[in-house]
PDB file of C-alpha atoms and ligand atoms in Angstrom:
ATOM      1  CA  MET G   1      25.284  11.139   9.567  1.00 81.00           C
ATOM      2  CA  SER G   2      24.852  14.303  12.246  1.00 92.00           C
ATOM      3  CA  LYS G   3      28.539  14.670  13.664  1.00 96.00           C
ATOM      4  CA  ILE G   4      26.649  16.166  16.275  1.00 98.00           C
ATOM      5  CA  LYS G   5      25.057  12.576  17.510  1.00 98.00           C
ATOM      6  CA  ASP G   6      26.342  11.091  21.182  1.00 98.00           C
ATOM      7  CA  LYS G   7      28.453  14.211  21.424  1.00 98.00           C
ATOM      8  CA  VAL G   8      29.212  15.420  25.454  1.00 98.00           C
ATOM      9  CA  VAL G   9      28.083  19.213  24.758  1.00 99.00           C
ATOM     10  CA  VAL G  10      28.736  21.585  27.450  1.00 99.00           C
ATOM     11  CA  ILE G  11      27.110  24.955  27.665  1.00 99.00           C
ATOM     12  CA  MET G  12      27.587  28.050  29.782  1.00 99.00           C
ATOM     13  CA  GLY G  13      24.084  30.654  30.179  1.00 98.00           C
ATOM     14  CA  ALA G  14      21.959  28.032  28.865  1.00 98.00           C
ATOM     15  CA  SER G  15      18.468  29.205  30.221  1.00 98.00           C
ATOM     16  CA  SER G  16      16.946  32.055  28.185  1.00 98.00           C
ATOM     17  CA  GLY G  17      17.591  33.515  24.313  1.00 98.00           C
ATOM     18  CA  ILE G  18      21.033  31.764  22.323  1.00 98.00           C
ATOM     19  CA  GLY G  19      22.260  29.025  24.716  1.00 98.00           C
ATOM     20  CA  GLU G  20      18.560  27.794  25.295  1.00 98.00           C
ATOM     21  CA  ALA G  21      17.559  28.169  21.888  1.00 98.00           C
ATOM     22  CA  THR G  22      21.363  25.681  21.029  1.00 99.00           C
ATOM     23  CA  THR G  23      20.346  23.197  23.801  1.00 99.00           C
ATOM     24  CA  LYS G  24      16.782  22.761  21.900  1.00 98.00           C
ATOM     25  CA  LYS G  25      18.572  22.291  18.874  1.00 98.00           C
ATOM     26  CA  LEU G  26      21.867  20.149  19.492  1.00 98.00           C
ATOM     27  CA  ALA G  27      19.050  18.201  21.886  1.00 98.00           C
ATOM     28  CA  GLN G  28      17.739  17.691  18.305  1.00 98.00           C
ATOM     29  CA  GLU G  29      20.743  16.480  17.029  1.00 98.00           C
ATOM     30  CA  GLY G  30      21.060  13.712  19.475  1.00 98.00           C
ATOM     31  CA  ALA G  31      23.845  15.597  21.919  1.00 98.00           C
ATOM     32  CA  ARG G  32      24.438  14.264  25.474  1.00 98.00           C
ATOM     33  CA  LEU G  33      24.218  17.562  27.445  1.00 99.00           C
ATOM     34  CA  VAL G  34      25.861  19.107  30.532  1.00 99.00           C
ATOM     35  CA  ILE G  35      23.524  23.010  31.111  1.00 99.00           C
ATOM     36  CA  ALA G  36      24.921  25.944  33.838  1.00 99.00           C
ATOM     37  CA  ALA G  37      23.130  29.171  34.435  1.00 98.00           C
ATOM     38  CA  ARG G  38      21.982  30.822  37.497  1.00 98.00           C
ATOM     39  CA  ARG G  39      18.214  30.453  37.233  1.00 98.00           C
ATOM     40  CA  GLU G  40      17.192  27.011  38.308  1.00 98.00           C
ATOM     41  CA  ASP G  41      13.713  27.423  37.823  1.00 98.00           C
ATOM     42  CA  ARG G  42      14.542  27.707  34.199  1.00 98.00           C
ATOM     43  CA  LEU G  43      17.228  25.368  34.140  1.00 98.00           C
ATOM     44  CA  LYS G  44      14.338  23.141  34.975  1.00 98.00           C
ATOM     45  CA  SER G  45      11.716  23.321  33.243  1.00 98.00           C
ATOM     46  CA  LEU G  46      13.763  23.481  30.038  1.00 98.00           C
ATOM     47  CA  VAL G  47      15.297  20.258  30.885  1.00 98.00           C
ATOM     48  CA  GLU G  48      11.622  19.370  31.859  1.00 98.00           C
ATOM     49  CA  SER G  49      10.338  20.360  27.977  1.00 98.00           C
ATOM     50  CA  LEU G  50      12.821  17.667  25.834  1.00 98.00           C
ATOM     51  CA  PRO G  51      12.142  14.173  27.262  1.00 97.00           C
ATOM     52  CA  ASN G  52      13.741  11.172  25.435  1.00 95.00           C
ATOM     53  CA  VAL G  53      17.240  13.550  25.609  1.00 98.00           C
ATOM     54  CA  GLU G  54      20.467  12.696  27.280  1.00 98.00           C
ATOM     55  CA  ILE G  55      20.530  16.359  29.711  1.00 98.00           C
ATOM     56  CA  SER G  56      20.985  17.550  33.286  1.00 98.00           C
ATOM     57  CA  PHE G  57      21.135  20.768  34.037  1.00 98.00           C
ATOM     58  CA  LEU G  58      23.529  22.090  36.674  1.00 98.00           C
ATOM     59  CA  VAL G  59      23.160  25.998  38.683  1.00 98.00           C
ATOM     60  CA  ALA G  60      26.881  27.846  38.370  1.00 99.00           C
ATOM     61  CA  ASP G  61      27.426  30.602  37.894  1.00 99.00           C
ATOM     62  CA  VAL G  62      30.659  31.372  34.958  1.00 99.00           C
ATOM     63  CA  THR G  63      32.164  34.159  37.678  1.00 98.00           C
ATOM     64  CA  ASN G  64      32.533  31.035  40.831  1.00 98.00           C
ATOM     65  CA  LYS G  65      35.682  29.167  38.413  1.00 98.00           C
ATOM     66  CA  GLU G  66      35.082  26.161  41.088  1.00 98.00           C
ATOM     67  CA  LYS G  67      31.287  25.949  40.070  1.00 98.00           C
ATOM     68  CA  VAL G  68      32.175  26.046  36.169  1.00 99.00           C
ATOM     69  CA  GLN G  69      35.057  23.316  37.231  1.00 99.00           C
ATOM     70  CA  ALA G  70      32.140  21.369  39.178  1.00 98.00           C
ATOM     71  CA  VAL G  71      29.913  21.288  35.312  1.00 99.00           C
ATOM     72  CA  VAL G  72      32.821  19.768  33.588  1.00 99.00           C
ATOM     73  CA  ASP G  73      33.678  17.871  35.728  1.00 98.00           C
ATOM     74  CA  PHE G  74      30.317  16.454  35.834  1.00 98.00           C
ATOM     75  CA  ALA G  75      30.416  15.811  31.980  1.00 98.00           C
ATOM     76  CA  VAL G  76      33.061  14.232  32.270  1.00 98.00           C
ATOM     77  CA  GLU G  77      32.244  11.815  35.514  1.00 98.00           C
ATOM     78  CA  LYS G  78      29.088  10.951  33.715  1.00 98.00           C
ATOM     79  CA  TYR G  79      30.350  10.814  29.820  1.00 98.00           C
ATOM     80  CA  GLY G  80      34.067  10.307  30.591  1.00 98.00           C
ATOM     81  CA  ARG G  81      34.754  12.972  28.022  1.00 98.00           C
ATOM     82  CA  VAL G  82      33.764  16.504  26.591  1.00 98.00           C
ATOM     83  CA  ASP G  83      33.906  16.602  23.044  1.00 98.00           C
ATOM     84  CA  VAL G  84      32.339  20.812  23.457  1.00 99.00           C
ATOM     85  CA  MET G  85      32.776  23.574  25.716  1.00 99.00           C
ATOM     86  CA  TYR G  86      30.487  26.267  24.842  1.00 99.00           C
ATOM     87  CA  ASN G  87      30.889  30.110  26.536  1.00 99.00           C
ATOM     88  CA  ASN G  88      27.926  31.444  26.109  1.00 98.00           C
ATOM     89  CA  ALA G  89      27.147  33.549  29.141  1.00 98.00           C
ATOM     90  CA  GLY G  90      27.096  37.423  29.148  1.00 98.00           C
ATOM     91  CA  VAL G  91      25.208  40.205  30.243  1.00 98.00           C
ATOM     92  CA  MET G  92      24.916  43.834  28.678  1.00 97.00           C
ATOM     93  CA  PRO G  93      23.567  46.894  30.921  1.00 97.00           C
ATOM     94  CA  LEU G  94      24.684  49.581  28.370  1.00 96.00           C
ATOM     95  CA  ALA G  95      25.441  53.070  29.905  1.00 96.00           C
ATOM     96  CA  LEU G  96      27.422  56.118  28.943  1.00 97.00           C
ATOM     97  CA  LEU G  97      30.919  56.286  30.394  1.00 98.00           C
ATOM     98  CA  SER G  98      29.988  59.658  32.132  1.00 98.00           C
ATOM     99  CA  GLU G  99      27.298  57.959  34.916  1.00 97.00           C
ATOM    100  CA  ASN G 100      30.330  56.064  36.000  1.00 98.00           C
ATOM    101  CA  ARG G 101      28.553  52.729  37.043  1.00 98.00           C
ATOM    102  CA  PHE G 102      31.117  50.344  38.181  1.00 98.00           C
ATOM    103  CA  ASP G 103      28.513  47.617  39.627  1.00 98.00           C
ATOM    104  CA  GLU G 104      27.234  46.956  36.241  1.00 98.00           C
ATOM    105  CA  TRP G 105      31.430  47.668  35.086  1.00 98.00           C
ATOM    106  CA  ARG G 106      32.866  44.867  37.009  1.00 98.00           C
ATOM    107  CA  GLN G 107      29.969  42.977  36.622  1.00 98.00           C
ATOM    108  CA  MET G 108      29.936  42.489  32.666  1.00 98.00           C
ATOM    109  CA  LEU G 109      34.996  42.116  33.358  1.00 98.00           C
ATOM    110  CA  GLU G 110      33.946  38.983  35.518  1.00 98.00           C
ATOM    111  CA  ILE G 111      31.039  37.496  33.309  1.00 98.00           C
ATOM    112  CA  ASN G 112      31.831  38.606  30.221  1.00 98.00           C
ATOM    113  CA  ILE G 113      36.046  37.959  30.314  1.00 99.00           C
ATOM    114  CA  MET G 114      36.365  36.283  33.638  1.00 99.00           C
ATOM    115  CA  GLY G 115      33.281  33.865  32.801  1.00 99.00           C
ATOM    116  CA  VAL G 116      35.209  32.820  29.830  1.00 99.00           C
ATOM    117  CA  LEU G 117      38.201  32.711  31.264  1.00 99.00           C
ATOM    118  CA  ASN G 118      36.604  30.074  33.192  1.00 99.00           C
ATOM    119  CA  GLY G 119      34.970  27.887  30.768  1.00 99.00           C
ATOM    120  CA  ILE G 120      38.722  27.528  29.203  1.00 99.00           C
ATOM    121  CA  ALA G 121      40.489  27.356  31.827  1.00 99.00           C
ATOM    122  CA  ALA G 122      38.287  24.339  33.100  1.00 99.00           C
ATOM    123  CA  ALA G 123      38.111  21.821  29.971  1.00 99.00           C
ATOM    124  CA  LEU G 124      40.919  22.537  28.238  1.00 98.00           C
ATOM    125  CA  PRO G 125      43.055  19.153  30.138  1.00 98.00           C
ATOM    126  CA  ILE G 126      40.132  17.256  29.027  1.00 98.00           C
ATOM    127  CA  MET G 127      40.009  18.288  26.254  1.00 98.00           C
ATOM    128  CA  LYS G 128      44.759  18.305  25.576  1.00 98.00           C
ATOM    129  CA  LYS G 129      44.633  14.900  26.832  1.00 98.00           C
ATOM    130  CA  GLN G 130      42.027  13.454  24.478  1.00 98.00           C
ATOM    131  CA  GLN G 131      43.787  15.620  22.073  1.00 98.00           C
ATOM    132  CA  SER G 132      40.507  16.973  20.403  1.00 98.00           C
ATOM    133  CA  GLY G 133      37.843  19.304  21.249  1.00 98.00           C
ATOM    134  CA  HIS G 134      36.492  22.088  20.997  1.00 98.00           C
ATOM    135  CA  ILE G 135      34.871  25.172  22.377  1.00 99.00           C
ATOM    136  CA  ILE G 136      32.904  27.580  21.568  1.00 99.00           C
ATOM    137  CA  THR G 137      31.872  31.673  22.949  1.00 98.00           C
ATOM    138  CA  THR G 138      29.694  33.731  21.692  1.00 98.00           C
ATOM    139  CA  ASP G 139      31.107  37.019  20.723  1.00 98.00           C
ATOM    140  CA  SER G 140      29.222  39.560  18.921  1.00 98.00           C
ATOM    141  CA  VAL G 141      29.198  42.223  16.176  1.00 98.00           C
ATOM    142  CA  ALA G 142      30.124  43.808  19.663  1.00 98.00           C
ATOM    143  CA  GLY G 143      33.498  42.476  19.398  1.00 98.00           C
ATOM    144  CA  HIS G 144      34.410  44.188  16.492  1.00 98.00           C
ATOM    145  CA  ILE G 145      33.111  47.867  16.745  1.00 97.00           C
ATOM    146  CA  VAL G 146      32.235  50.235  19.613  1.00 97.00           C
ATOM    147  CA  MET G 147      29.312  52.370  20.196  1.00 95.00           C
ATOM    148  CA  PRO G 148      28.621  55.065  22.384  1.00 96.00           C
ATOM    149  CA  THR G 149      27.201  53.695  25.530  1.00 96.00           C
ATOM    150  CA  ALA G 150      28.166  50.034  25.048  1.00 97.00           C
ATOM    151  CA  ALA G 151      32.377  50.840  25.569  1.00 98.00           C
ATOM    152  CA  VAL G 152      32.404  48.747  28.635  1.00 98.00           C
ATOM    153  CA  TYR G 153      30.150  45.598  26.889  1.00 98.00           C
ATOM    154  CA  CYS G 154      32.838  46.151  23.002  1.00 98.00           C
ATOM    155  CA  GLY G 155      35.597  45.868  25.843  1.00 98.00           C
ATOM    156  CA  THR G 156      34.699  42.866  27.089  1.00 98.00           C
ATOM    157  CA  LYS G 157      34.242  41.303  23.378  1.00 98.00           C
ATOM    158  CA  PHE G 158      36.826  42.561  21.847  1.00 98.00           C
ATOM    159  CA  ALA G 159      39.063  40.913  24.883  1.00 99.00           C
ATOM    160  CA  VAL G 160      37.167  37.586  24.540  1.00 99.00           C
ATOM    161  CA  ARG G 161      38.020  38.323  20.071  1.00 98.00           C
ATOM    162  CA  ALA G 162      42.021  38.618  21.258  1.00 98.00           C
ATOM    163  CA  ILE G 163      41.657  35.804  23.956  1.00 99.00           C
ATOM    164  CA  MET G 164      39.779  33.529  21.378  1.00 98.00           C
ATOM    165  CA  GLU G 165      42.222  34.054  18.870  1.00 98.00           C
ATOM    166  CA  GLY G 166      45.435  33.596  21.466  1.00 98.00           C
ATOM    167  CA  LEU G 167      43.557  30.138  22.728  1.00 98.00           C
ATOM    168  CA  ARG G 168      43.069  28.743  18.614  1.00 98.00           C
ATOM    169  CA  GLN G 169      47.247  29.396  18.419  1.00 98.00           C
ATOM    170  CA  GLU G 170      48.571  28.096  21.098  1.00 98.00           C
ATOM    171  CA  GLU G 171      46.208  24.705  21.550  1.00 98.00           C
ATOM    172  CA  HIS G 172      45.312  24.415  17.318  1.00 98.00           C
ATOM    173  CA  GLU G 173      47.968  21.326  17.636  1.00 98.00           C
ATOM    174  CA  ASN G 174      45.954  19.670  20.543  1.00 98.00           C
ATOM    175  CA  ASN G 175      43.412  19.689  17.970  1.00 98.00           C
ATOM    176  CA  ILE G 176      41.289  22.253  19.723  1.00 98.00           C
ATOM    177  CA  ARG G 177      39.128  23.753  17.558  1.00 98.00           C
ATOM    178  CA  THR G 178      37.958  26.714  18.604  1.00 98.00           C
ATOM    179  CA  THR G 179      34.829  29.142  17.125  1.00 99.00           C
ATOM    180  CA  MET G 180      33.622  32.612  17.804  1.00 98.00           C
ATOM    181  CA  ILE G 181      29.864  32.683  17.141  1.00 98.00           C
ATOM    182  CA  SER G 182      29.576  37.065  16.470  1.00 98.00           C
ATOM    183  CA  PRO G 183      26.373  37.436  16.508  1.00 98.00           C
ATOM    184  CA  GLY G 184      23.963  41.473  15.509  1.00 97.00           C
ATOM    185  CA  ALA G 185      21.470  41.984  17.027  1.00 95.00           C
ATOM    186  CA  VAL G 186      19.202  38.654  18.815  1.00 96.00           C
ATOM    187  CA  ASP G 187      15.860  39.306  20.273  1.00 95.00           C
ATOM    188  CA  THR G 188      16.122  37.557  23.935  1.00 95.00           C
ATOM    189  CA  GLU G 189      15.856  39.494  27.337  1.00 93.00           C
ATOM    190  CA  LEU G 190      19.445  39.957  27.234  1.00 92.00           C
ATOM    191  CA  PRO G 191      18.221  43.854  27.642  1.00 85.00           C
ATOM    192  CA  LYS G 192      16.460  43.037  30.743  1.00 84.00           C
ATOM    193  CA  SER G 193      19.762  43.602  32.079  1.00 83.00           C
ATOM    194  CA  PHE G 194      19.571  47.366  31.183  1.00 83.00           C
ATOM    195  CA  ASN G 195      19.577  49.470  34.477  1.00 84.00           C
ATOM    196  CA  ASP G 196      20.337  52.979  33.087  1.00 84.00           C
ATOM    197  CA  PRO G 197      16.335  54.338  32.904  1.00 82.00           C
ATOM    198  CA  GLN G 198      17.331  56.108  29.443  1.00 80.00           C
ATOM    199  CA  MET G 199      18.219  52.392  28.179  1.00 78.00           C
ATOM    200  CA  VAL G 200      15.421  51.339  29.627  1.00 75.00           C
ATOM    201  CA  GLU G 201      13.356  54.020  27.236  1.00 76.00           C
ATOM    202  CA  MET G 202      15.457  53.499  23.584  1.00 73.00           C
ATOM    203  CA  LEU G 203      14.466  49.690  24.752  1.00 69.00           C
ATOM    204  CA  LYS G 204      10.937  50.339  24.681  1.00 66.00           C
ATOM    205  CA  GLU G 205      11.240  52.380  21.113  1.00 68.00           C
ATOM    206  CA  THR G 206      13.556  49.749  19.493  1.00 65.00           C
ATOM    207  CA  ALA G 207      10.873  46.643  20.432  1.00 57.00           C
ATOM    208  CA  SER G 208       8.075  48.529  19.075  1.00 56.00           C
ATOM    209  CA  ILE G 209      10.316  47.372  16.031  1.00 60.00           C
ATOM    210  CA  GLU G 210       8.533  44.456  15.434  1.00 58.00           C
ATOM    211  CA  GLY G 211      11.216  41.833  13.642  1.00 73.00           C
ATOM    212  CA  PHE G 212      14.148  43.680  13.653  1.00 82.00           C
ATOM    213  CA  GLY G 213      16.528  41.031  15.250  1.00 93.00           C
ATOM    214  CA  LEU G 214      17.626  37.640  14.660  1.00 96.00           C
ATOM    215  CA  ARG G 215      15.733  34.702  16.300  1.00 97.00           C
ATOM    216  CA  PRO G 216      17.666  33.291  19.320  1.00 98.00           C
ATOM    217  CA  GLU G 217      16.912  30.188  16.780  1.00 98.00           C
ATOM    218  CA  ASP G 218      19.326  31.299  13.819  1.00 98.00           C
ATOM    219  CA  ILE G 219      21.893  31.369  16.370  1.00 98.00           C
ATOM    220  CA  ALA G 220      21.342  27.866  17.114  1.00 98.00           C
ATOM    221  CA  ASP G 221      21.730  26.947  14.155  1.00 98.00           C
ATOM    222  CA  ALA G 222      25.165  29.248  13.060  1.00 98.00           C
ATOM    223  CA  VAL G 223      26.553  26.602  16.773  1.00 99.00           C
ATOM    224  CA  ALA G 224      25.166  24.108  15.228  1.00 98.00           C
ATOM    225  CA  TYR G 225      27.009  24.157  12.215  1.00 98.00           C
ATOM    226  CA  ALA G 226      30.707  24.671  13.582  1.00 98.00           C
ATOM    227  CA  ILE G 227      29.857  21.967  15.768  1.00 98.00           C
ATOM    228  CA  ASN G 228      29.002  19.673  12.594  1.00 98.00           C
ATOM    229  CA  THR G 229      31.436  20.083  10.350  1.00 98.00           C
ATOM    230  CA  PRO G 230      34.930  17.513   9.864  1.00 97.00           C
ATOM    231  CA  GLU G 231      37.548  17.137  13.212  1.00 96.00           C
ATOM    232  CA  SER G 232      39.631  18.924  10.645  1.00 97.00           C
ATOM    233  CA  VAL G 233      37.561  22.122  10.272  1.00 98.00           C
ATOM    234  CA  ALA G 234      37.725  24.548  12.044  1.00 98.00           C
ATOM    235  CA  ILE G 235      35.084  27.727  11.832  1.00 98.00           C
ATOM    236  CA  ASN G 236      37.167  30.409  13.491  1.00 98.00           C
ATOM    237  CA  GLU G 237      34.392  33.626  13.244  1.00 98.00           C
ATOM    238  CA  ILE G 238      31.033  33.279  12.193  1.00 98.00           C
ATOM    239  CA  LEU G 239      29.306  36.832  12.077  1.00 98.00           C
ATOM    240  CA  ILE G 240      25.219  36.734  11.373  1.00 98.00           C
ATOM    241  CA  ARG G 241      23.360  40.258  11.219  1.00 96.00           C
ATOM    242  CA  PRO G 242      19.830  40.539  10.223  1.00 96.00           C
ATOM    243  CA  THR G 243      19.461  41.170   7.555  1.00 94.00           C
ATOM    244  CA  LYS G 244      18.402  46.060   7.759  1.00 92.00           C
ATOM    245  CA  GLN G 245      21.245  45.858  10.709  1.00 93.00           C
ATOM    246  CA  SER G 246      23.309  48.971   8.960  1.00 91.00           C
ATOM    247  CA  MET G 247      26.299  48.589  12.114  1.00 90.00           C
TER     248      MET G 247
HETATM  249  P1  NDP W 301      19.708  36.258  27.370  1.00 90.49           P
HETATM  250  O1  NDP W 301      20.121  37.085  28.918  1.00 90.49           O
HETATM  251  O2  NDP W 301      18.860  35.674  26.363  1.00 90.49           O
HETATM  252  O3  NDP W 301      21.215  35.081  27.994  1.00 90.49           O
HETATM  253  C1  NDP W 301      22.169  35.328  28.436  1.00 90.49           C
HETATM  254  C2  NDP W 301      22.414  33.778  29.504  1.00 90.49           C
HETATM  255  O4  NDP W 301      23.169  34.402  30.529  1.00 90.49           O
HETATM  256  C3  NDP W 301      21.257  33.309  30.409  1.00 90.49           C
HETATM  257  O5  NDP W 301      20.865  31.641  30.431  1.00 90.49           O
HETATM  258  C4  NDP W 301      21.792  33.344  31.812  1.00 90.49           C
HETATM  259  O6  NDP W 301      21.643  32.721  32.281  1.00 90.49           O
HETATM  260  C5  NDP W 301      22.951  33.433  31.853  1.00 90.49           C
HETATM  261  N1  NDP W 301      24.583  34.038  32.237  1.00 90.49           N
HETATM  262  C6  NDP W 301      24.437  35.397  32.943  1.00 90.49           C
HETATM  263  N2  NDP W 301      25.086  35.984  33.819  1.00 90.49           N
HETATM  264  C7  NDP W 301      25.398  34.357  33.877  1.00 90.49           C
HETATM  265  C8  NDP W 301      25.868  33.841  35.004  1.00 90.49           C
HETATM  266  N3  NDP W 301      26.776  35.237  35.681  1.00 90.49           N
HETATM  267  N4  NDP W 301      26.525  33.396  35.061  1.00 90.49           N
HETATM  268  C9  NDP W 301      26.239  32.281  35.058  1.00 90.49           C
HETATM  269  N5  NDP W 301      25.342  32.733  33.088  1.00 90.49           N
HETATM  270  C10 NDP W 301      24.785  34.041  33.282  1.00 90.49           C
HETATM  271  O7  NDP W 301      20.852  37.276  26.182  1.00 90.49           O
HETATM  272  P2  NDP W 301      21.656  36.249  24.642  1.00 90.49           P
HETATM  273  O8  NDP W 301      20.705  34.444  24.799  1.00 90.49           O
HETATM  274  O9  NDP W 301      21.260  37.598  23.829  1.00 90.49           O
HETATM  275  O10 NDP W 301      22.839  35.916  25.612  1.00 90.49           O
HETATM  276  C11 NDP W 301      23.516  35.852  25.061  1.00 90.49           C
HETATM  277  C12 NDP W 301      24.880  35.631  24.330  1.00 90.49           C
HETATM  278  O11 NDP W 301      24.938  36.286  23.442  1.00 90.49           O
HETATM  279  C13 NDP W 301      25.529  36.342  25.533  1.00 90.49           C
HETATM  280  O12 NDP W 301      27.262  36.764  26.091  1.00 90.49           O
HETATM  281  C14 NDP W 301      25.687  37.952  25.399  1.00 90.49           C
HETATM  282  O13 NDP W 301      26.084  38.889  25.109  1.00 90.49           O
HETATM  283  C15 NDP W 301      25.456  37.418  23.792  1.00 90.49           C
HETATM  284  N6  NDP W 301      25.209  38.148  21.956  1.00 90.49           N
HETATM  285  C16 NDP W 301      23.919  38.305  22.765  1.00 90.49           C
HETATM  286  C17 NDP W 301      23.346  39.805  21.465  1.00 90.49           C
HETATM  287  C18 NDP W 301      21.513  40.044  21.540  1.00 90.49           C
HETATM  288  O14 NDP W 301      21.714  41.054  20.936  1.00 90.49           O
HETATM  289  N7  NDP W 301      20.728  39.250  22.681  1.00 90.49           N
HETATM  290  C19 NDP W 301      24.217  40.115  20.122  1.00 90.49           C
HETATM  291  C20 NDP W 301      25.607  40.035  20.588  1.00 90.49           C
HETATM  292  C21 NDP W 301      25.617  39.156  21.748  1.00 90.49           C
HETATM  293  P3  NDP W 301      21.085  33.325  34.559  1.00 90.49           P
HETATM  294  O15 NDP W 301      20.738  35.029  34.197  1.00 90.49           O
HETATM  295  O16 NDP W 301      20.521  32.202  34.469  1.00 90.49           O
HETATM  296  O17 NDP W 301      22.301  33.235  34.594  1.00 90.49           O
END
């Protein structure tokens, strides 16, 4: 039997792409879900597309620690526990450092790093009390290598890898599992966060290489695999590239 069935799973950044696909996958496997993001209309239609599923949504910006706490508190009030906290929200406005895009740098640091920390802070107390829990984050191949235009984005994903490894070292004795899901290119709405005109142009070219990226469902399968292992097994990282991706 699936070990996902009846698990209480919170997903931050569930309104599109990997978070949406993971919501659908875990719903199929019988998880009890509390999902969040900023776009209420997208969350609402996702929930409506899943009849007969134990699922609720809340609007929350991961940069707001009170809002993230409210999502976890909602799950605890409704189900008495949280088994999985999936910190998936992220943005990737790529540009050269010389463009001085200060607002975008700050946004990436706030969402990609502080968002993950806010999720960890909200879920850790209840998981320690339970002496069980699983914290998952979407990291990236960009947490392992650096590319021009992606210096800050890579910096956030390197940072998250350090934070997740620290979390593992500090909390494994409390029976808390940690997993980083580290994809290469996945076909999602993420490039919509590009504002730099050169990057938008590059994106148009890459988008014409049909079928290059992974599907969000491929990543959802990896998340489900990590959750579905026995409690004594911690899948600390899964690195997944499209077969034809070189870097
Ligand atoms: P999408 O843009 O489709 O999804 C991003 C999700 O994050 C959305 O649900 C969005 O919801 C949410 N989000 C963004 N900012 C915030 C915020 N401030 N508060 C709450 N939610 C937020 O892209 P992906 O599915 O690709 O991205 C998911 C994760 O995967 C990211 O962490 C990304 O860095 C990572 N990743 C993606 C890769 C790819 O190639 N696509 C490769 C490697 C890693 P909303 O806008 O409604 O708030």
